[in-house]
Coordinates of C-alpha atoms and ligand atoms in Angstrom, one line a residue:
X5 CA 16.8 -5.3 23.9
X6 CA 19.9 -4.4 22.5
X7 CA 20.2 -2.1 19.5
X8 CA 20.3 -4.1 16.3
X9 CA 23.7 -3.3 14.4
X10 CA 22.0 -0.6 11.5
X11 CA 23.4 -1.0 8.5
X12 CA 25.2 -4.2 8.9
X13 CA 26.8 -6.1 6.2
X14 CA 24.4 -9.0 5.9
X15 CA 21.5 -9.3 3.5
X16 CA 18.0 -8.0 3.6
X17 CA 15.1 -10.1 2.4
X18 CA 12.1 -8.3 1.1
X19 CA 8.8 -10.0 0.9
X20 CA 6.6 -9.5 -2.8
X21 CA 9.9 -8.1 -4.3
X22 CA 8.2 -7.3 -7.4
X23 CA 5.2 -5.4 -6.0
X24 CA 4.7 -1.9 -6.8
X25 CA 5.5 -0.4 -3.6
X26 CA 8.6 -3.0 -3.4
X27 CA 10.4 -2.4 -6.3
X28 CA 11.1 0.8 -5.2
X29 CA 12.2 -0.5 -2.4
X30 CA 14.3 -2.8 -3.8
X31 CA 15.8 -0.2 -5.9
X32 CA 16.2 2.4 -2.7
X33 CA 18.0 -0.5 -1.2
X34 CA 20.1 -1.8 -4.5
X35 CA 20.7 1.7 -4.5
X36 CA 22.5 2.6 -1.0
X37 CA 24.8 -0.9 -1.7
X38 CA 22.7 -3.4 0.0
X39 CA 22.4 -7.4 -0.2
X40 CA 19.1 -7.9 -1.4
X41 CA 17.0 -10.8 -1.0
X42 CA 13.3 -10.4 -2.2
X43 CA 11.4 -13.5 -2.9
X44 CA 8.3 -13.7 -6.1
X45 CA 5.7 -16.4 -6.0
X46 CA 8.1 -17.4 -9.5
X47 CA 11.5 -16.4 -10.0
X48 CA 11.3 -17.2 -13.7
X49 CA 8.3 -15.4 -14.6
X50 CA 10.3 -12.7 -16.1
X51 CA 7.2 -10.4 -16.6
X52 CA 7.2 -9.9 -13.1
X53 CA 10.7 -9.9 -12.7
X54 CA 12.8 -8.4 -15.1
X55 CA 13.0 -5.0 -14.2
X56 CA 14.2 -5.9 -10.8
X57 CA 17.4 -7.4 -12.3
X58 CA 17.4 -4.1 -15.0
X59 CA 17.8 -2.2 -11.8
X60 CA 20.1 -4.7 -9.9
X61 CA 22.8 -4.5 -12.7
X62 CA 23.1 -0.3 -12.7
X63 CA 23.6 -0.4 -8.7
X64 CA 26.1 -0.7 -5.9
X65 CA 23.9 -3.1 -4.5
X66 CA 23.7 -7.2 -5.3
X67 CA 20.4 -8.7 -5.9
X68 CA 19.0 -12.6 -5.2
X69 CA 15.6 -13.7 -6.0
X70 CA 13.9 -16.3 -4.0
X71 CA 10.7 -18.3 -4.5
X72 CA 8.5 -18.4 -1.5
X73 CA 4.3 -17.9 -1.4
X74 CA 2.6 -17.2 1.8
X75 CA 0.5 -20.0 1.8
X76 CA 3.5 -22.2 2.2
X77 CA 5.1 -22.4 5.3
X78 CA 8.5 -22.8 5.5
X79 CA 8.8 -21.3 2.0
X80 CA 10.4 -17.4 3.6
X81 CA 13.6 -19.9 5.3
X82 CA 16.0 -19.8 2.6
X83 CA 15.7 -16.3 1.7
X84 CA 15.5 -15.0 5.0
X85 CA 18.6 -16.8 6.1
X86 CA 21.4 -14.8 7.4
X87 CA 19.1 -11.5 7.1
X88 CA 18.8 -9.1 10.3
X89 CA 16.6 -7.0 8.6
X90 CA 12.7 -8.5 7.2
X91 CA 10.4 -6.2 5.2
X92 CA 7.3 -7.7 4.8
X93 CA 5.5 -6.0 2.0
X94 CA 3.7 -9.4 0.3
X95 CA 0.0 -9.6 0.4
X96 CA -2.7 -9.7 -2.0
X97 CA -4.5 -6.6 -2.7
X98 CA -8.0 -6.8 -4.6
X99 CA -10.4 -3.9 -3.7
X100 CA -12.6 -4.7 -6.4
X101 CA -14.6 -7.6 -7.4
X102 CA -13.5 -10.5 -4.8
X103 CA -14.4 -13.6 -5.0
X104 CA -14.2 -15.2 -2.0
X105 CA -12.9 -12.8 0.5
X106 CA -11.4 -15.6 2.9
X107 CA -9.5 -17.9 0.5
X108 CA -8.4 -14.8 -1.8
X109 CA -7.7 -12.3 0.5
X110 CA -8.0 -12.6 4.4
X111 CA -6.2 -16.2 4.4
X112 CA -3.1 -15.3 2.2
X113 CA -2.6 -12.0 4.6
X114 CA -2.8 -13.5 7.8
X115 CA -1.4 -16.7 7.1
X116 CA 0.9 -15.0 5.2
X117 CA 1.7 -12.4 8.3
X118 CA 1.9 -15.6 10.1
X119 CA 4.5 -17.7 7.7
X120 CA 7.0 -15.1 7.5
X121 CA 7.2 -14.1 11.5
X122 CA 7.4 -17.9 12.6
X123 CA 10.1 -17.8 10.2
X124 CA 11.7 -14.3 11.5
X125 CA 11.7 -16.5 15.1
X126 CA 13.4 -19.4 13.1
X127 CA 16.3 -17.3 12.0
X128 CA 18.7 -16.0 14.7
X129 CA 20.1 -12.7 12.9
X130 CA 16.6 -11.4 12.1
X131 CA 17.0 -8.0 14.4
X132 CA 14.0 -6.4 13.0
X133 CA 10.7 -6.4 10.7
X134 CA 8.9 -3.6 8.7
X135 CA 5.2 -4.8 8.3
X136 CA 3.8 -2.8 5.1
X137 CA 0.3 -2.6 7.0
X138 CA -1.8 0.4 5.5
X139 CA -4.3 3.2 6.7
X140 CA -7.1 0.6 6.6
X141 CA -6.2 -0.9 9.6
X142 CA -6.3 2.4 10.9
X143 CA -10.3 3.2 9.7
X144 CA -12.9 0.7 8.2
X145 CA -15.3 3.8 6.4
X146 CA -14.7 7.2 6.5
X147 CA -18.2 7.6 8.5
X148 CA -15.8 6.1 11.2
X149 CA -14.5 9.6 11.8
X150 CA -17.5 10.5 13.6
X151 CA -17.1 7.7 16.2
X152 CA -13.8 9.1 17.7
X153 CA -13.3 12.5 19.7
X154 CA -10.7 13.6 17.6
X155 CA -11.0 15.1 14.1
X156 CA -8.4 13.1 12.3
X157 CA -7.5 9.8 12.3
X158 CA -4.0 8.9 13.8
X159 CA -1.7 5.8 15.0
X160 CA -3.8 4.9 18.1
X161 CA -7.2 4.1 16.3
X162 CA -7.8 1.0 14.8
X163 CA -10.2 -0.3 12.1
X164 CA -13.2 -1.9 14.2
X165 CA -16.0 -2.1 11.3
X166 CA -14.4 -4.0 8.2
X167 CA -14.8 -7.9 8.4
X168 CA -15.1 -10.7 5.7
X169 CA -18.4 -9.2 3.9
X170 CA -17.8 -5.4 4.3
X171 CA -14.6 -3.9 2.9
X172 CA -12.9 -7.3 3.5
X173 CA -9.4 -6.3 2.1
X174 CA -9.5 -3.7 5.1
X175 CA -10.5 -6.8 7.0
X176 CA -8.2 -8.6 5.8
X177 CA -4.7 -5.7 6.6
X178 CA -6.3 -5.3 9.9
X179 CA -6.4 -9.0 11.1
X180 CA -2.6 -9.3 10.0
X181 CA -1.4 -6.1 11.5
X182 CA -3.0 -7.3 14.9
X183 CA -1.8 -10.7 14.4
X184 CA 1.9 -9.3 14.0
X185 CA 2.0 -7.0 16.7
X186 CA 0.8 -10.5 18.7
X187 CA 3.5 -12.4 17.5
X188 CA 6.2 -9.6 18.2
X189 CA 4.8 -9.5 21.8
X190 CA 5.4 -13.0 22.3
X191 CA 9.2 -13.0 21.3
X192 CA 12.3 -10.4 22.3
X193 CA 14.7 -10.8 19.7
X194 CA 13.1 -9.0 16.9
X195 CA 11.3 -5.5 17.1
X196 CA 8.0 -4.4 14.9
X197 CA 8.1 -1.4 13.2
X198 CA 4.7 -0.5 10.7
X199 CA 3.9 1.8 8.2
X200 CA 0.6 2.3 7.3
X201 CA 0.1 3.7 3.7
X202 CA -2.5 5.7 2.2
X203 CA -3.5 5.0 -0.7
X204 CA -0.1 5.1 -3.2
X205 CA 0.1 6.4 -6.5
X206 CA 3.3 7.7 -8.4
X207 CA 5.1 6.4 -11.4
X208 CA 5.4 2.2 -10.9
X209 CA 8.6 0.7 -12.0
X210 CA 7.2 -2.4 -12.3
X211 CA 5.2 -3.1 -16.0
X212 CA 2.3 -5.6 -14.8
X213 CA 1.2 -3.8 -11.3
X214 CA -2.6 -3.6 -11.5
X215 CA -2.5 -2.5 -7.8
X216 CA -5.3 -0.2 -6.5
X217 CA -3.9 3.3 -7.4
X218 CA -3.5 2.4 -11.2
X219 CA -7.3 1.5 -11.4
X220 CA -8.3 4.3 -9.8
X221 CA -6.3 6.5 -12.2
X222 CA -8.1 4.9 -14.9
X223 CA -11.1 5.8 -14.0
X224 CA -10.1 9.7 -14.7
X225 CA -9.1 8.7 -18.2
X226 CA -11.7 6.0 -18.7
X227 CA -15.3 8.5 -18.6
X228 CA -16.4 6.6 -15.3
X229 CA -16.8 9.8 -13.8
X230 CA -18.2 11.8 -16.6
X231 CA -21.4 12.0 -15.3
X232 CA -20.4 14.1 -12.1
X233 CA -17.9 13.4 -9.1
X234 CA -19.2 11.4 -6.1
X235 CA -18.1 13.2 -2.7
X236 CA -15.6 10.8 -2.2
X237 CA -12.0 11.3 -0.3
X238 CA -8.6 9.8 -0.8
X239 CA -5.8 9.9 1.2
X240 CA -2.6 10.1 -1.3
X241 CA 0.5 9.1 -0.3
X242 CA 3.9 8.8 -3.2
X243 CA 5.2 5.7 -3.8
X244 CA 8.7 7.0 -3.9
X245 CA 7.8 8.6 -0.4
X246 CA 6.5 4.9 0.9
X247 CA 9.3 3.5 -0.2
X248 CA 11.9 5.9 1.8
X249 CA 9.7 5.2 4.5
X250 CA 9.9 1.7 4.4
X251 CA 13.9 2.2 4.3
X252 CA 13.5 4.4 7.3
X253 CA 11.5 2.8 9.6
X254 CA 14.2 -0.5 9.1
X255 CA 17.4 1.6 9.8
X256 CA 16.4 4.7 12.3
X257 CA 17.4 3.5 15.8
X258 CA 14.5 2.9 18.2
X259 CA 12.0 3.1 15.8
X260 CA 8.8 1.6 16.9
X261 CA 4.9 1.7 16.0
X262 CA 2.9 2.6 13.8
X263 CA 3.3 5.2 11.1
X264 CA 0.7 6.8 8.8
X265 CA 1.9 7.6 5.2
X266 CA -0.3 9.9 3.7
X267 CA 0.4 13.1 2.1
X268 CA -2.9 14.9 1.5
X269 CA -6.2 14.3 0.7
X270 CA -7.7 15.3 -2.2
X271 CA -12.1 14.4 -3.7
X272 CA -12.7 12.6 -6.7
X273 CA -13.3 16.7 -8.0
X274 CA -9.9 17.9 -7.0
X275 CA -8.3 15.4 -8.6
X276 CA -10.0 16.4 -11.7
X277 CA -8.9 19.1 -11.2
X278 CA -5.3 18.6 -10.9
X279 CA -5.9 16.5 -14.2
X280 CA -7.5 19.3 -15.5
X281 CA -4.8 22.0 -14.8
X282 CA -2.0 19.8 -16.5
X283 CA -3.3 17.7 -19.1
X284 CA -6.0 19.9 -20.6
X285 CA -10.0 19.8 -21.2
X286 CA -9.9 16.5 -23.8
X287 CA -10.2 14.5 -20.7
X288 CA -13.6 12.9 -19.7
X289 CA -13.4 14.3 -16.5
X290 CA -16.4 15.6 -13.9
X291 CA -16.6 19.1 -13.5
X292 CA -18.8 19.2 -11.0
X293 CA -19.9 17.5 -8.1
X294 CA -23.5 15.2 -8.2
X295 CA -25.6 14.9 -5.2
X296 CA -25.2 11.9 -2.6
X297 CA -28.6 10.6 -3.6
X298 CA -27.2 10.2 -7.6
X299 CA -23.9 8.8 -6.2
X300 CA -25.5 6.6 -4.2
X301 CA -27.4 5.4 -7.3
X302 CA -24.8 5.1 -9.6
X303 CA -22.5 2.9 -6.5
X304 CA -23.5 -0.5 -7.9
X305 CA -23.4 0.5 -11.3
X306 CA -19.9 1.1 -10.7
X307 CA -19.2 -2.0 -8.7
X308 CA -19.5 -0.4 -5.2
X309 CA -21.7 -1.9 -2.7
X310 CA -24.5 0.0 -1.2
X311 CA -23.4 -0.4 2.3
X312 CA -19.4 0.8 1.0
X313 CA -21.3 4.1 -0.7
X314 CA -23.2 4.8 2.3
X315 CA -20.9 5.1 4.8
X316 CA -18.0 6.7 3.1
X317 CA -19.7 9.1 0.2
X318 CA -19.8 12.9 1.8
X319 CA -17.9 12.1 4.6
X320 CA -14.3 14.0 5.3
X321 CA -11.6 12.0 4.9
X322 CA -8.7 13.4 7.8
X323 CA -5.2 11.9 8.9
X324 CA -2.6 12.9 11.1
X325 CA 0.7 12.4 9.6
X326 CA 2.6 14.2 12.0
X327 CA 4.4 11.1 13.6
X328 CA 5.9 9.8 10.5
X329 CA 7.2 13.0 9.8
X330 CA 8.8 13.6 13.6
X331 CA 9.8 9.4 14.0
X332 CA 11.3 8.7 11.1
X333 CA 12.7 12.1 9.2
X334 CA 10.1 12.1 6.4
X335 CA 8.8 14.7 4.1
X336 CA 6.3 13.6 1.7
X337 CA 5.6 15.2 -1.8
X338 CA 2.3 16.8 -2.4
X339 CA -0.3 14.7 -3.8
X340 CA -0.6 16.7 -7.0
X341 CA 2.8 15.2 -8.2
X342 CA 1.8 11.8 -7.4
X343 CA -1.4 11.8 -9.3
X344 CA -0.3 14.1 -12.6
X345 CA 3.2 11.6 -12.5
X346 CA 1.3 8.4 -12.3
X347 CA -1.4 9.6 -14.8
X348 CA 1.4 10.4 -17.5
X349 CA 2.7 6.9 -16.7
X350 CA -0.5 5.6 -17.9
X351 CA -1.3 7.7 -20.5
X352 CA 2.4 6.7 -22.1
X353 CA 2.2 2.9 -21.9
X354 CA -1.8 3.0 -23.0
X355 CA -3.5 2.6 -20.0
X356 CA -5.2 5.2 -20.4
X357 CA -7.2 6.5 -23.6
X358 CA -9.9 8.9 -24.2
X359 CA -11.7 10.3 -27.5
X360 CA -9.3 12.8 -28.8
X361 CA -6.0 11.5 -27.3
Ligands
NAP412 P1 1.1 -5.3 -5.6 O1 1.9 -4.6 -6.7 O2 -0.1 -6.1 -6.0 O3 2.1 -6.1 -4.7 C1 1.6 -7.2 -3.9 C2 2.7 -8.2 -3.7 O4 2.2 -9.2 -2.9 C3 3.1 -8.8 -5.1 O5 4.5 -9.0 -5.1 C4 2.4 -10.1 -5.0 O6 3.0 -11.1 -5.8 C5 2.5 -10.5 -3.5 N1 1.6 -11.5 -3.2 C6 0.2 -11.5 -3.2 N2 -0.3 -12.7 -2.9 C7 0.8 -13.5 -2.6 C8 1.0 -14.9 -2.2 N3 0.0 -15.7 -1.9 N4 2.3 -15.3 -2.0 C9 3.3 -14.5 -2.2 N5 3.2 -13.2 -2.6 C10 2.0 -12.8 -2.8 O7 0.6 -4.2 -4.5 P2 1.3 -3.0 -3.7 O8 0.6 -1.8 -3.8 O9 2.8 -3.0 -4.1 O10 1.1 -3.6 -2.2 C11 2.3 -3.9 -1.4 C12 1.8 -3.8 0.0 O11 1.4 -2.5 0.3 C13 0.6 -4.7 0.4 O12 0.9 -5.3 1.7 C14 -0.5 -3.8 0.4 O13 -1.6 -4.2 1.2 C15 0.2 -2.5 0.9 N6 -0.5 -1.3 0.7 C16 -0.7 -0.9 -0.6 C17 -1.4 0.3 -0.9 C18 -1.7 0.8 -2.3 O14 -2.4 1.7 -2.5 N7 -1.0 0.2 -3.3 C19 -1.8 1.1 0.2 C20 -1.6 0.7 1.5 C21 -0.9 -0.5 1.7 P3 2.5 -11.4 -7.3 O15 3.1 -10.3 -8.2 O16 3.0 -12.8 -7.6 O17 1.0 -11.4 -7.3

């Protein structure tokens, strides 16, 4: 397949423009002078919009917003015409509390997955698309560790335990990941490139995200873990860092697969720590670490099935992030900076509160 021209005057379209990890990826794009084209489920909702055209108007770069939803097909044409360059970032992301895991999550993704690449096939200048997949179509639980010969988690495994009533947002990035790498395969005009983000914290640009990282900052600030820290792992990527990797892994010549985006990995009680160290001792954080048994006890309390608990509390949490850093250039910041940045976000716009603050 020839090489797609890089950096070639026509627009770019990204997907969920005003998503958290998309905005700054709009803005890295505004930024370097390019025609952007990201579509919103509603271009006049200007709650979720606003800040995109606040940073359109201070950049080199011009900015068109399109409506399009994944559940309607045909709805990605418009803004994708005359694009050679597709970042798919779009999908719905609900950890927590899901109501019905097919119609709310696994349906949008996949169809979704499905919706934009029939539409990438419709439109003859699309040269290439950058899937936003994530690490958990990488692992289901981090018990999953123990099922593979390696110690660490890297670009060749693949998430074989979530489905529709265990962790189904994993499910439901897994099923579209596979699904595009299908539809790819079945074409040769376009080529798949994926990055695969831990999870992202960092300072949002956008005012209404309630995606996964800012409720799990809460919960430093919010006393859910005053009673102790569960043994639990995250793997922290910046959402500056995902952003430059989304920028890379469209423009780097012969870039291809998958690419894990995670920094470090740092426990519920080093994070607490790293609060600690910055923000002082008024916080209702753990101090010290409670025993599986209470963890496990507590999981439902705190909204986290049994069978979630279990297989991920006390087990190591490892990634290789060796081939983002090689394949595409990248050098991400150190966790710490993510999570004391994005916790100052919070505290200043009153997300977060505690007794004495
Ligand atoms: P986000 O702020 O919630 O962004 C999700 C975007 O998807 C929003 O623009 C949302 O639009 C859009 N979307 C959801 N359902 C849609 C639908 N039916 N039709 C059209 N658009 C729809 O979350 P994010 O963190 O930026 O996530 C962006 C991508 O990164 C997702 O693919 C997610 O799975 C992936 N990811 C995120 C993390 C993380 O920790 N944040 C980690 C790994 C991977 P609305 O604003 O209208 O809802």
């Amino acid at each position: 397949m020839p090489d797609r021209v890089l950096g070639a005057p026509g627009p770019v379209l990204v997907t969920g423009g005003n998503g958290y990890v998309a905005s700054w990826l709009v803005k890295r794009l505004l930024d370097d002078g390019f025609r952007v084209h990201a579509t919103v489920r509603d271009p006049l909702d200007e709650t979720k919009t606003a800040h995109l055209e606040a940073i359109a108007q201070g950049s080199p770069g011009t900015l068109s917003l399109f409506r399009a939803d994944l559940l309607d097909r045909g709805s990605f044409d418009q803004a994708m015409s005359g694009c050679d360059l597709v970042f798919h970032t779009a999908s719905p992301l609900i950890v927590r509390g899901v109501d019905d895991p097919v119609r709310d999550l696994i349906e949008p993704a996949t169809e979704g997955t499905r919706t934009v690449l029939e539409a990438a096939n419709r439109t003859p200048s699309v040269r290439r698309v950058v899937l936003t997949s994530s690490i958990v179509a990488v692992y289901g639980d981090a018990a999953d560790l123990r099922d593979i010969p390696e110690d660490r988690f890297d670009e060749r495994h693949w998430n074989t335990t979530s489905s529709e009533s265990h962790q189904p947002y994993s499910c439901s990035k897994t099923l579209s990941e596979r699904l595009a790498w299908k539809l790819a395969a079945d074409q040769d005009r376009w080529d798949l490139v994926v990055v695969n983000p831990g999870l992202v914290l960092g300072p949002s640009l956008s005012p209404h995200t309630k995606a996964e990282g800012v409720l799990v900052m809460r919960d430093f600030g919010s006393g859910y873990y005053r009673f102790g820290a569960p043994e639990l792992e995250f793997a922290i990527v910046d959402v500056r860092d995902v952003a430059d990797a989304h920028l890379r892994a469209g423009l780097t010549p012969g870039a291809s697969g998958r690419h894990i985006l995670v920094s470090e990995t740092l426990s519920v009680i080093e994070i607490a720590g790293v609060l600690r160290r910055h923000f002082g001792d008024a916080l209702p954080l753990p101090r010290n670490t409670v025993s599986r048994s209470v963890a496990l006890m507590l999981a439902p309390r705190r909204g986290i099935p049994l069978a979630v608990a279990r297989r991920n509390l006390g087990f190591p949490l490892r990634f290789d992030n060796s081939r983002a850093q090689a394949a595409l250039g990248l050098t991400f910041r150190p966790a710490a900076v993510s999570v004391v940045e994005h916790f100052q976000q919070l505290l200043e716009d009153g997300e977060v509160r505690w007794a004495g603050h």
